[in-house]
Amino acid sequence: MAANTLSILKPSVNNLTARIFVRAAGLDFDELDVWGKKTTPDFLAKDPADLTPLLEHEDLPRGSLWESCAIMQYLCNKHGLERFYPSDPGRRAMIDSAMFYLIGTLYPLVARATYPVLGFPQYAGEVGTSDADDEMKGRAQQAAAAAIAGPLDVYNVFFLSGRPFIGGDAPSIADIRLAATLEFLHAIDYAFPQWATEYMSQLESALGDAYAEPAADVRGYIEYVKSQQAEVVATST
């Protein structure tokens, strides 16, 4: 049995983050696809939040841990993976800031823009889960997509600032989190700025199969969803 057990959902970019990381770090892990199996009593006993990715490791106080950024931080700290998460306070602060900014600001916009297309449930209190009509929900989705440009540019001018990666010359855990998140924007054919396209390509090249292999699951799901939409349009015309 591997030292780390990672429960995942393959179409998710949140899960993709952790899947890329454990491969890039060369860690010993077992990967469990829990699609359709999350709400079981056994899973909820380990993960009452019912969230993935879920890491199980005997050294954790409760034996399990969810949230992709927390998982990467824990594994870096445990294994001394300085190349992904440096211990220098200033460099680490920049990586933490980039990840927290993504979670708190960028990802909610990405979710509002892409979840309706991907068929994922949106959060309670959002326009997408309200009694608003389809026109209003569509306008909300478009507004979210338009708003992505602002925080995305922050990564270019501040966190990257002319460097290849947030981590400097080599990818950090913040880079893995950002690039994985941006994969979902292909679902809405988002017009990436040139720097973002180059950044994602450079990251995939730097990490090789550790990125490409799990990313293929997300990309395959997006292509499947888009093909289904195309069929609906074709049959309705």
C-alpha positions as a Python dict, from the first residue, in 0.01 Angstrom:
ca = {
    (1, 'M'): (0, 0, 0),
    (2, 'A'): (133, 345, -95),
    (3, 'A'): (223, 602, 168),
    (4, 'N'): (-38, 846, 37),
    (5, 'T'): (-391, 774, -81),
    (6, 'L'): (-553, 1040, -298),
    (7, 'S'): (-927, 1026, -365),
    (8, 'I'): (-1010, 1225, -675),
    (9, 'L'): (-1266, 1319, -941),
    (10, 'K'): (-1098, 1315, -1280),
    (11, 'P'): (-1293, 1598, -1452),
    (12, 'S'): (-1213, 1850, -1176),
    (13, 'V'): (-934, 2109, -1196),
    (14, 'N'): (-921, 2125, -816),
    (15, 'N'): (-839, 1756, -819),
    (16, 'L'): (-610, 1804, -1118),
    (17, 'T'): (-394, 2031, -903),
    (18, 'A'): (-316, 1757, -651),
    (19, 'R'): (-285, 1491, -921),
    (20, 'I'): (-21, 1693, -1105),
    (21, 'F'): (166, 1770, -786),
    (22, 'V'): (208, 1416, -653),
    (23, 'R'): (338, 1307, -994),
    (24, 'A'): (573, 1604, -1035),
    (25, 'A'): (707, 1554, -682),
    (26, 'G'): (766, 1182, -743),
    (27, 'L'): (569, 1081, -434),
    (28, 'D'): (442, 733, -360),
    (29, 'F'): (63, 739, -389),
    (30, 'D'): (-248, 539, -467),
    (31, 'E'): (-517, 723, -662),
    (32, 'L'): (-884, 639, -609),
    (33, 'D'): (-1148, 768, -848),
    (34, 'V'): (-1453, 829, -625),
    (35, 'W'): (-1690, 951, -899),
    (36, 'G'): (-2037, 853, -778),
    (37, 'K'): (-1903, 719, -448),
    (38, 'K'): (-1841, 1032, -241),
    (39, 'T'): (-2159, 1041, -35),
    (40, 'T'): (-2112, 701, 126),
    (41, 'P'): (-2088, 681, 509),
    (42, 'D'): (-1731, 551, 480),
    (43, 'F'): (-1618, 848, 270),
    (44, 'L'): (-1801, 1104, 483),
    (45, 'A'): (-1643, 962, 798),
    (46, 'K'): (-1306, 1061, 654),
    (47, 'D'): (-1428, 1374, 478),
    (48, 'P'): (-1742, 1527, 632),
    (49, 'A'): (-1707, 1821, 390),
    (50, 'D'): (-1763, 1572, 104),
    (51, 'L'): (-1486, 1738, -97),
    (52, 'T'): (-1209, 1615, -321),
    (53, 'P'): (-918, 1585, -357),
    (54, 'L'): (-883, 1398, -30),
    (55, 'L'): (-543, 1292, 98),
    (56, 'E'): (-514, 1010, 349),
    (57, 'H'): (-190, 967, 541),
    (58, 'E'): (-121, 810, 877),
    (59, 'D'): (77, 1113, 1001),
    (60, 'L'): (-219, 1350, 971),
    (61, 'P'): (-391, 1424, 1305),
    (62, 'R'): (-728, 1304, 1171),
    (63, 'G'): (-583, 1075, 908),
    (64, 'S'): (-716, 1279, 617),
    (65, 'L'): (-698, 1625, 460),
    (66, 'W'): (-888, 1797, 182),
    (67, 'E'): (-833, 2120, -21),
    (68, 'S'): (-570, 2102, -295),
    (69, 'C'): (-352, 2387, -170),
    (70, 'A'): (-343, 2248, 184),
    (71, 'I'): (-254, 1904, 50),
    (72, 'M'): (37, 2041, -153),
    (73, 'Q'): (161, 2255, 137),
    (74, 'Y'): (148, 1960, 376),
    (75, 'L'): (334, 1726, 143),
    (76, 'C'): (598, 1988, 65),
    (77, 'N'): (654, 2053, 435),
    (78, 'K'): (664, 1683, 517),
    (79, 'H'): (912, 1592, 244),
    (80, 'G'): (1116, 1913, 237),
    (81, 'L'): (1022, 1993, -123),
    (82, 'E'): (1190, 2332, -139),
    (83, 'R'): (1174, 2347, -518),
    (84, 'F'): (794, 2363, -506),
    (85, 'Y'): (741, 2551, -178),
    (86, 'P'): (1052, 2732, -51),
    (87, 'S'): (1094, 2784, 323),
    (88, 'D'): (1230, 3138, 276),
    (89, 'P'): (954, 3354, 434),
    (90, 'G'): (937, 3609, 153),
    (91, 'R'): (927, 3359, -134),
    (92, 'R'): (679, 3142, 52),
    (93, 'A'): (455, 3442, 122),
    (94, 'M'): (434, 3519, -250),
    (95, 'I'): (333, 3161, -327),
    (96, 'D'): (74, 3160, -48),
    (97, 'S'): (-64, 3495, -165),
    (98, 'A'): (-93, 3371, -525),
    (99, 'M'): (-284, 3062, -412),
    (100, 'F'): (-514, 3245, -172),
    (101, 'Y'): (-589, 3511, -434),
    (102, 'L'): (-685, 3235, -673),
    (103, 'I'): (-912, 3062, -423),
    (104, 'G'): (-1079, 3380, -301),
    (105, 'T'): (-1097, 3591, -617),
    (106, 'L'): (-1014, 3417, -945),
    (107, 'Y'): (-1165, 3072, -895),
    (108, 'P'): (-1515, 3194, -799),
    (109, 'L'): (-1526, 3380, -1132),
    (110, 'V'): (-1400, 3075, -1321),
    (111, 'A'): (-1665, 2862, -1153),
    (112, 'R'): (-1948, 3102, -1236),
    (113, 'A'): (-1831, 3124, -1597),
    (114, 'T'): (-1771, 2753, -1659),
    (115, 'Y'): (-1982, 2542, -1423),
    (116, 'P'): (-2307, 2602, -1617),
    (117, 'V'): (-2136, 2471, -1931),
    (118, 'L'): (-1967, 2179, -1755),
    (119, 'G'): (-2285, 2070, -1581),
    (120, 'F'): (-2140, 2116, -1231),
    (121, 'P'): (-2365, 2242, -948),
    (122, 'Q'): (-2310, 2603, -851),
    (123, 'Y'): (-2292, 2740, -500),
    (124, 'A'): (-2599, 2830, -297),
    (125, 'G'): (-2690, 3197, -328),
    (126, 'E'): (-2551, 3230, -681),
    (127, 'V'): (-2766, 3356, -968),
    (128, 'G'): (-2720, 3015, -1129),
    (129, 'T'): (-2898, 2840, -841),
    (130, 'S'): (-3172, 3102, -801),
    (131, 'D'): (-3518, 3129, -954),
    (132, 'A'): (-3387, 3377, -1212),
    (133, 'D'): (-3480, 3305, -1573),
    (134, 'D'): (-3235, 3166, -1827),
    (135, 'E'): (-3162, 3510, -1969),
    (136, 'M'): (-3055, 3645, -1631),
    (137, 'K'): (-2845, 3335, -1561),
    (138, 'G'): (-2678, 3375, -1899),
    (139, 'R'): (-2599, 3740, -1827),
    (140, 'A'): (-2448, 3646, -1492),
    (141, 'Q'): (-2232, 3382, -1657),
    (142, 'Q'): (-2111, 3630, -1919),
    (143, 'A'): (-2036, 3891, -1653),
    (144, 'A'): (-1823, 3641, -1462),
    (145, 'A'): (-1632, 3548, -1776),
    (146, 'A'): (-1566, 3913, -1854),
    (147, 'A'): (-1444, 3979, -1500),
    (148, 'I'): (-1176, 3709, -1519),
    (149, 'A'): (-944, 3937, -1717),
    (150, 'G'): (-878, 4162, -1417),
    (151, 'P'): (-745, 3912, -1162),
    (152, 'L'): (-579, 3710, -1437),
    (153, 'D'): (-373, 4014, -1533),
    (154, 'V'): (-264, 4050, -1170),
    (155, 'Y'): (-78, 3723, -1207),
    (156, 'N'): (106, 3858, -1509),
    (157, 'V'): (205, 4199, -1374),
    (158, 'F'): (262, 4109, -1008),
    (159, 'F'): (314, 3741, -935),
    (160, 'L'): (505, 3665, -1255),
    (161, 'S'): (647, 4010, -1331),
    (162, 'G'): (859, 3898, -1625),
    (163, 'R'): (965, 3563, -1473),
    (164, 'P'): (870, 3226, -1624),
    (165, 'F'): (683, 3110, -1313),
    (166, 'I'): (548, 3238, -983),
    (167, 'G'): (818, 3025, -825),
    (168, 'G'): (1084, 3199, -1036),
    (169, 'D'): (1280, 2985, -1281),
    (170, 'A'): (1094, 2665, -1185),
    (171, 'P'): (726, 2591, -1114),
    (172, 'S'): (592, 2618, -761),
    (173, 'I'): (274, 2478, -612),
    (174, 'A'): (109, 2813, -692),
    (175, 'D'): (193, 2765, -1060),
    (176, 'I'): (39, 2418, -1057),
    (177, 'R'): (-277, 2556, -895),
    (178, 'L'): (-307, 2842, -1144),
    (179, 'A'): (-243, 2641, -1460),
    (180, 'A'): (-482, 2365, -1354),
    (181, 'T'): (-755, 2621, -1286),
    (182, 'L'): (-712, 2783, -1626),
    (183, 'E'): (-779, 2450, -1797),
    (184, 'F'): (-1152, 2497, -1727),
    (185, 'L'): (-1161, 2815, -1935),
    (186, 'H'): (-1130, 2603, -2249),
    (187, 'A'): (-1490, 2498, -2181),
    (188, 'I'): (-1606, 2848, -2277),
    (189, 'D'): (-1340, 2905, -2545),
    (190, 'Y'): (-1195, 3185, -2336),
    (191, 'A'): (-972, 3429, -2527),
    (192, 'F'): (-650, 3378, -2332),
    (193, 'P'): (-397, 3663, -2347),
    (194, 'Q'): (-78, 3553, -2519),
    (195, 'W'): (123, 3551, -2197),
    (196, 'A'): (-123, 3307, -2035),
    (197, 'T'): (-110, 3069, -2330),
    (198, 'E'): (270, 3076, -2323),
    (199, 'Y'): (274, 3036, -1945),
    (200, 'M'): (55, 2725, -1952),
    (201, 'S'): (263, 2576, -2233),
    (202, 'Q'): (587, 2641, -2045),
    (203, 'L'): (450, 2482, -1730),
    (204, 'E'): (335, 2171, -1913),
    (205, 'S'): (673, 2145, -2083),
    (206, 'A'): (853, 2184, -1750),
    (207, 'L'): (647, 1913, -1578),
    (208, 'G'): (605, 1681, -1877),
    (209, 'D'): (385, 1375, -1827),
    (210, 'A'): (324, 1471, -1465),
    (211, 'Y'): (105, 1748, -1606),
    (212, 'A'): (-7, 1609, -1939),
    (213, 'E'): (-132, 1270, -1818),
    (214, 'P'): (-385, 1390, -1557),
    (215, 'A'): (-468, 1701, -1761),
    (216, 'A'): (-586, 1471, -2040),
    (217, 'D'): (-878, 1366, -1818),
    (218, 'V'): (-997, 1724, -1772),
    (219, 'R'): (-948, 1805, -2138),
    (220, 'G'): (-1130, 1490, -2242),
    (221, 'Y'): (-1426, 1579, -2023),
    (222, 'I'): (-1439, 1931, -2166),
    (223, 'E'): (-1434, 1795, -2521),
    (224, 'Y'): (-1710, 1550, -2433),
    (225, 'V'): (-1929, 1826, -2290),
    (226, 'K'): (-1872, 2046, -2594),
    (227, 'S'): (-1953, 1758, -2830),
    (228, 'Q'): (-2281, 1700, -2646),
    (229, 'Q'): (-2369, 2066, -2678),
    (230, 'A'): (-2289, 2058, -3047),
    (231, 'E'): (-2525, 1761, -3091),
    (232, 'V'): (-2805, 1949, -2914),
    (233, 'V'): (-2756, 2249, -3143),
    (234, 'A'): (-2748, 2026, -3452),
    (235, 'T'): (-3072, 1847, -3363),
    (236, 'S'): (-3252, 2172, -3283),
    (237, 'T'): (-3176, 2337, -3618),
}
